[in-house]
XYZ file of C-alpha atoms in Angstrom:
469
model
C 46.030 170.340 125.121
C 46.715 166.983 124.473
C 48.680 165.764 121.719
C 46.674 164.495 118.603
C 46.045 160.830 118.440
C 46.798 159.340 115.067
C 46.327 155.861 113.862
C 49.972 155.826 113.037
C 52.505 159.034 112.612
C 54.716 159.489 109.667
C 57.684 158.895 112.515
C 56.266 155.691 113.505
C 55.778 154.660 109.639
C 59.663 155.393 109.062
C 60.709 153.485 112.423
C 58.682 150.671 111.209
C 59.926 150.403 107.867
C 63.301 151.030 108.977
C 62.948 148.138 111.330
C 61.634 145.855 108.584
C 64.204 146.684 106.354
C 66.963 145.699 108.972
C 64.880 142.518 109.507
C 63.901 143.489 113.051
C 60.666 141.512 113.908
C 59.605 144.242 116.358
C 55.833 145.776 117.056
C 55.565 149.309 116.371
C 55.706 150.419 120.083
C 59.216 148.802 120.238
C 60.531 150.558 117.311
C 59.121 153.745 118.740
C 61.079 153.179 122.037
C 64.367 152.183 120.209
C 64.383 155.234 117.993
C 62.519 158.262 119.563
C 61.973 160.000 122.968
C 58.634 160.573 124.422
C 58.922 163.905 126.022
C 56.572 166.037 128.139
C 57.041 169.458 126.600
C 57.113 171.160 129.954
C 60.428 169.276 130.976
C 61.994 171.088 128.241
C 62.065 174.251 130.449
C 64.034 174.958 133.268
C 62.421 175.426 136.932
C 63.126 177.755 139.495
C 63.723 175.133 142.203
C 67.117 173.485 142.356
C 67.201 169.539 142.036
C 69.573 168.089 144.250
C 70.777 165.051 142.361
C 74.737 165.533 142.366
C 76.732 162.289 142.122
C 79.286 161.376 144.854
C 82.399 159.427 143.216
C 85.288 157.525 144.969
C 87.662 160.227 143.937
C 87.291 163.972 144.632
C 84.113 165.486 143.444
C 83.275 169.047 143.302
C 79.716 170.279 143.017
C 78.965 171.576 139.421
C 76.072 174.151 138.867
C 75.097 176.505 136.179
C 75.899 179.843 137.002
C 72.308 181.266 135.964
C 70.342 178.517 137.728
C 68.795 178.356 141.176
C 71.378 175.813 142.450
C 73.859 178.471 142.636
C 71.600 180.297 145.072
C 68.676 182.886 144.317
C 70.624 185.668 145.948
C 73.725 185.171 143.585
C 71.892 184.399 140.260
C 72.112 186.529 137.328
C 68.748 187.970 137.176
C 67.022 191.281 135.984
C 69.404 193.471 133.810
C 72.181 191.084 134.658
C 70.461 188.087 133.066
C 71.386 187.838 129.436
C 68.578 187.226 126.960
C 69.005 184.062 124.599
C 69.947 186.208 121.749
C 72.753 187.464 123.914
C 73.934 183.882 124.986
C 73.665 182.589 121.348
C 75.751 185.656 120.112
C 78.261 185.265 123.026
C 78.443 181.638 121.856
C 79.434 182.322 118.609
C 81.953 184.875 119.716
C 83.685 182.040 121.568
C 83.383 179.685 118.449
C 85.221 182.487 116.444
C 87.747 182.858 119.154
C 88.535 179.050 119.285
C 89.202 178.981 115.562
C 91.250 182.185 115.597
C 93.402 180.556 118.278
C 93.671 177.436 116.125
C 94.856 179.701 113.258
C 97.382 181.576 115.227
C 98.912 178.157 116.001
C 99.343 177.353 112.103
C 96.013 175.157 112.048
C 93.991 176.007 109.057
C 96.213 179.170 107.988
C 93.860 179.927 105.265
C 91.227 180.796 107.540
C 90.987 184.231 109.196
C 88.767 185.189 112.055
C 87.894 188.578 113.357
C 87.633 188.865 117.242
C 86.080 191.546 119.283
C 89.285 191.844 121.312
C 92.450 193.434 120.467
C 95.156 191.473 122.246
C 95.755 188.650 124.804
C 94.402 185.030 124.828
C 91.290 185.009 123.019
C 89.024 181.935 123.939
C 85.734 182.900 125.831
C 84.300 181.857 129.442
C 81.708 179.168 130.186
C 78.723 178.475 131.893
C 79.226 175.768 134.755
C 80.912 176.771 137.959
C 82.688 174.976 141.010
C 83.766 176.194 144.540
C 87.417 175.851 145.566
C 89.669 177.032 148.406
C 92.349 179.596 147.705
C 94.811 181.208 150.316
C 95.932 180.671 153.976
C 93.653 180.722 155.838
C 91.319 179.122 152.990
C 88.767 181.117 151.413
C 85.927 179.889 149.234
C 85.536 180.993 145.442
C 83.021 180.220 142.929
C 84.837 179.839 139.538
C 83.676 179.158 136.110
C 85.514 175.874 134.904
C 86.467 175.846 131.181
C 88.377 172.851 129.225
C 89.164 175.591 126.675
C 91.340 177.898 129.069
C 94.742 177.346 130.624
C 95.392 180.155 133.430
C 92.989 179.862 136.533
C 92.508 183.270 138.050
C 90.294 185.186 140.397
C 89.591 188.832 141.352
C 91.972 190.113 143.973
C 92.072 193.127 146.385
C 92.909 195.909 146.265
C 91.562 195.782 142.615
C 93.476 198.812 141.499
C 91.242 199.631 138.451
C 87.953 197.715 137.885
C 86.291 194.810 139.381
C 82.724 193.338 138.814
C 80.392 192.112 141.568
C 80.891 188.575 142.464
C 79.255 185.869 144.926
C 82.127 185.873 147.582
C 84.446 188.601 148.791
C 87.571 188.908 146.730
C 90.812 187.351 147.599
C 93.172 189.570 149.550
C 96.704 188.531 149.171
C 97.727 190.733 152.129
C 95.666 188.235 154.479
C 97.213 185.229 153.256
C 100.444 183.778 154.457
C 100.846 181.439 151.484
C 100.691 183.918 148.553
C 103.615 184.785 146.422
C 104.138 187.019 143.526
C 105.890 185.423 140.388
C 109.119 187.649 139.710
C 109.809 188.822 136.211
C 113.281 186.864 136.378
C 111.476 183.611 137.121
C 111.334 181.046 134.398
C 107.852 180.534 135.527
C 106.983 183.882 134.092
C 107.514 182.511 130.575
C 104.275 180.415 130.880
C 102.363 183.657 130.600
C 104.638 185.486 128.302
C 102.876 184.896 125.097
C 99.307 185.833 126.930
C 100.393 189.372 128.011
C 101.034 192.462 125.950
C 103.031 193.830 128.947
C 104.720 191.123 130.984
C 106.156 193.127 134.119
C 105.226 195.547 136.496
C 108.363 196.600 138.262
C 109.624 193.254 139.061
C 106.269 191.344 139.530
C 105.309 189.028 136.583
C 101.705 190.057 135.068
C 99.248 187.991 132.959
C 96.713 189.293 130.536
C 93.794 187.003 129.244
C 90.901 188.495 126.987
C 88.009 186.419 125.890
C 86.145 185.938 122.830
C 82.878 187.920 123.968
C 85.116 190.909 125.110
C 85.659 190.042 128.841
C 89.053 190.155 130.398
C 91.177 189.668 133.105
C 94.672 191.513 133.977
C 96.756 191.241 137.009
C 99.661 189.681 138.980
C 100.969 186.244 138.117
C 101.430 184.506 141.428
C 101.416 181.351 143.503
C 98.984 180.442 146.124
C 97.518 177.422 148.034
C 94.551 175.532 146.299
C 92.457 173.784 148.490
C 89.832 171.155 146.672
C 89.121 169.162 149.899
C 90.681 168.727 153.507
C 93.017 165.937 151.844
C 93.493 167.699 148.295
C 95.625 170.759 149.106
C 98.243 172.218 146.641
C 100.782 174.620 147.744
C 102.438 176.837 145.166
C 99.522 176.682 142.714
C 100.148 179.148 139.900
C 97.108 181.469 139.110
C 96.308 185.009 138.154
C 95.525 187.372 140.834
C 93.249 189.797 138.803
C 93.415 193.587 139.348
C 91.663 194.684 136.402
C 88.553 192.498 135.504
C 85.253 193.085 133.391
C 82.975 191.107 131.535
C 80.209 188.484 131.433
C 81.223 186.379 134.262
C 78.146 186.544 136.183
C 78.637 186.399 140.069
C 81.552 183.878 139.602
C 85.060 185.050 141.136
C 87.149 184.064 138.267
C 87.994 180.854 136.191
C 89.420 177.523 136.727
C 91.571 176.458 133.681
C 91.173 172.630 132.579
C 93.042 173.083 129.076
C 96.100 171.038 128.024
C 99.100 173.348 128.817
C 101.563 173.278 131.761
C 99.491 176.134 133.255
C 96.259 174.374 133.489
C 94.862 172.406 136.558
C 95.482 168.994 135.042
C 99.230 169.646 134.624
C 99.628 171.577 137.807
C 98.126 168.599 139.659
C 99.229 165.707 137.482
C 101.651 163.978 140.192
C 98.614 163.223 142.162
C 95.668 163.015 139.717
C 97.747 161.936 136.576
C 96.220 164.303 134.290
C 92.731 162.620 134.751
C 89.568 164.610 135.181
C 85.879 163.921 134.520
C 82.821 165.846 134.756
C 78.881 165.503 134.265
C 76.999 168.443 133.193
C 73.269 168.349 134.494
C 70.321 167.999 132.253
C 69.097 171.519 132.947
C 70.377 174.622 134.682
C 67.855 173.558 137.712
C 70.188 170.350 138.293
C 73.530 169.694 139.834
C 76.508 167.946 138.158
C 80.039 167.226 139.473
C 83.531 167.629 138.471
C 86.154 164.938 139.722
C 89.879 164.941 139.544
C 91.614 161.564 139.510
C 90.027 158.298 140.708
C 89.365 155.138 138.802
C 87.821 154.933 135.299
C 84.648 152.815 135.096
C 84.366 149.998 132.815
C 81.253 151.675 131.380
C 83.349 154.509 129.796
C 84.079 154.074 126.209
C 87.167 156.069 125.008
C 88.160 157.683 121.629
C 91.627 158.889 121.087
C 92.491 162.558 121.164
C 93.195 163.755 117.575
C 96.983 164.497 117.129
C 95.953 167.280 114.831
C 95.321 169.166 118.084
C 98.347 168.199 119.896
C 100.270 171.627 119.780
C 97.194 173.500 121.094
C 95.402 174.066 124.315
C 92.421 171.996 123.089
C 91.010 168.471 123.354
C 90.537 167.387 120.038
C 88.458 164.547 118.713
C 87.327 162.742 115.378
C 83.702 162.455 114.600
C 83.031 159.586 112.104
C 79.285 159.468 111.728
C 75.731 160.897 113.013
C 72.617 159.291 113.145
C 69.058 160.386 113.306
C 66.074 158.317 114.519
C 68.314 155.352 114.553
C 69.452 155.547 110.876
C 73.086 156.522 110.230
C 73.260 159.594 107.832
C 75.217 159.115 104.382
C 78.062 161.277 105.004
C 81.446 161.197 103.290
C 84.676 161.384 105.747
C 85.449 164.935 104.274
C 82.395 166.097 106.336
C 84.324 165.726 109.261
C 88.099 166.140 108.122
C 88.577 169.371 109.570
C 88.386 167.576 113.242
C 86.328 168.767 116.312
C 87.280 170.371 119.666
C 85.248 168.942 122.661
C 84.615 172.188 124.877
C 82.682 172.767 128.273
C 82.349 176.326 127.538
C 80.668 176.542 124.064
C 77.028 175.953 124.332
C 75.776 174.481 121.063
C 77.552 171.935 118.897
C 78.749 173.405 115.533
C 79.062 170.862 112.649
C 80.264 171.351 108.881
C 77.622 172.778 106.900
C 77.617 169.373 104.865
C 76.995 167.281 108.241
C 74.551 169.808 109.549
C 72.649 169.868 106.584
C 71.970 166.165 106.513
C 71.414 166.135 110.178
C 68.884 168.901 110.108
C 66.904 167.432 106.919
C 66.758 163.888 108.733
C 65.403 165.474 111.729
C 62.966 167.597 109.962
C 61.904 164.757 107.891
C 60.879 162.915 111.283
C 58.985 165.981 112.673
C 56.267 166.507 110.332
C 53.588 165.977 112.906
C 54.817 169.176 114.637
C 54.324 172.831 113.291
C 57.571 174.559 112.355
C 58.274 178.082 112.997
C 60.683 180.757 112.172
C 64.486 180.262 113.023
C 66.204 182.155 115.860
C 69.924 183.357 115.707
C 72.056 180.541 114.686
C 69.042 178.068 114.690
C 67.286 177.363 111.498
C 65.144 174.348 112.583
C 62.367 175.196 115.167
C 58.981 174.107 116.263
C 55.967 175.470 118.268
C 55.166 173.013 120.965
C 53.015 175.441 122.892
C 49.538 173.422 122.177
C 51.058 170.059 122.951
C 51.510 168.114 126.470
C 54.073 165.591 124.971
C 56.056 165.376 121.634
C 57.909 162.769 120.097
C 61.508 163.427 119.036
C 63.778 161.418 117.044
C 66.905 160.313 118.823
C 70.205 161.791 117.721
C 73.612 160.033 117.824
C 77.444 160.894 117.449
C 79.988 158.324 116.644
C 83.656 159.050 117.567
C 86.691 157.518 116.317
C 87.120 153.851 117.519
C 83.438 153.199 117.394
C 82.488 154.864 120.239
C 78.803 155.899 119.722
C 77.044 158.481 121.824
C 73.372 158.756 121.937
C 72.566 162.623 122.658
C 70.323 162.848 125.675
C 67.092 164.296 125.189
C 68.053 167.195 127.075
C 70.650 168.045 124.427
C 68.603 167.750 121.344
C 66.362 170.874 121.650
C 66.810 174.332 122.867
C 63.906 176.376 123.723
C 64.465 180.038 123.202
C 61.076 181.412 123.427
C 59.108 179.237 125.830
C 57.367 176.454 124.034
C 56.477 178.428 121.103
C 59.997 178.287 119.487
C 62.025 175.289 120.372
C 64.917 174.471 118.064
C 67.141 171.681 117.071
C 70.418 172.523 119.213
C 72.979 171.968 116.405
C 74.266 174.641 114.193
C 76.384 174.773 110.991
C 79.714 176.367 110.429
C 80.315 178.722 107.396
C 82.768 176.145 105.570
C 83.507 172.475 105.650
C 87.143 173.565 106.562
C 85.919 174.905 109.802
C 86.739 173.265 112.864
C 83.583 171.489 114.608
C 82.981 172.033 118.081
C 81.163 169.654 120.698
C 79.120 171.848 123.083
C 78.201 171.473 126.388
C 74.327 171.064 125.544
C 75.208 167.915 124.070
C 77.278 166.443 126.645
C 74.433 166.866 129.277
C 74.059 164.010 131.683
C 77.031 161.886 130.299
C 80.203 161.227 132.317
C 82.880 162.968 130.223
C 86.399 161.485 131.125
C 89.629 163.274 129.947
C 92.642 160.976 130.329
C 95.518 163.304 129.435
C 98.253 161.074 130.051
C 96.876 158.297 127.855
C 95.611 160.795 125.233
C 92.075 160.042 125.230
C 88.520 161.142 126.118
C 85.585 158.913 127.281
C 81.951 158.933 127.738
C 79.449 156.865 129.775
C 75.720 157.529 129.958
C 73.846 158.304 133.225
C 76.999 160.190 134.592
C 74.776 162.616 136.715
C 72.632 159.712 138.649
């Protein structure tokens, strides 16, 4: 059914009045183009075919795909009983959010806030949605790993897998068949890098690691060194990683995890001599498309940088300062206190969490500009939802985020709405925290299609639109 044709919608009235108020001599259709997206509703849904549109940069680029999308390969997709429902995805997402806050609390940040985790010990942080393929061992074997800016240690499942292992895309790493594999001894100073993350740090004389994630997943095994191959010209000997002997949880068909956090154990620090702690990625608009992860290289002039927040310097996380929000081209009236708890930018959290004060203003402004469409009941963490099942196209107000330094980021249209029940329930893809003192989290849905640049050496994160094309 086609979109109803009105002489002028409430949204267009608002946009026209806003333009006149600001002194803009524009026609109604120009205001519409400036402050809203006209979207074909079917484009909000993922497809079963992979859109091969990965961008190749001048530096090293690895292909990024969603672990539940068709680009990872139909045979290796999570499907049937393995595929989580939207409710499960959002529940796991909340576990991850709680885990991040708990880890910040354990490091003395916001000590008055207590978080209860569904795990008993280990480093609790959560997994992620996007995967890359890297090489480990000599001779090199390829492994599909979840990449995660909120995690430190890189690990993969290893033979003989003495207790439990889940099914993965490729055969597991076999240390006995790699000439470059070496266990780290308990007497080595390197073992101290995982000392705080393991309840039992040694097995005989071999150092052990243990990580447990916010959704209950875990990996336990030997702390080791191995050759990491990212390309034929990008090979790193003695790369420290976890050789998992007891692994279980919600990793899909991925063989493990690639840690991109801020500590000495994470990939950016271990490869800093070559890449100078510089990496970037673009997350595709949907699970049916490809993106990329690049390490090192030159930074484009189109990238606008905001400084890393000093409040998070002692943590594994990349902290930013949000200073404002806009809806439909109009900046929301929000005090600085709405963002005073800081923000973590995270590749593994799905949905952006804002302070209740900021989210309430965002949601209200969005609803005021969406009165042409029937609202429907909320879902899980979402409370602003619409029924688009009788429409071919819809008009969606743009949503913008401003970071410290005046860096403005217009969220891509794919990051504004989240379909949870086909087109019958499509929700505003943001959620509110419980309290204004809770840390905000800038999730991966809102990062879609942007080139997101992490410059650890210069203490900044940057954004450039059109990063995947």
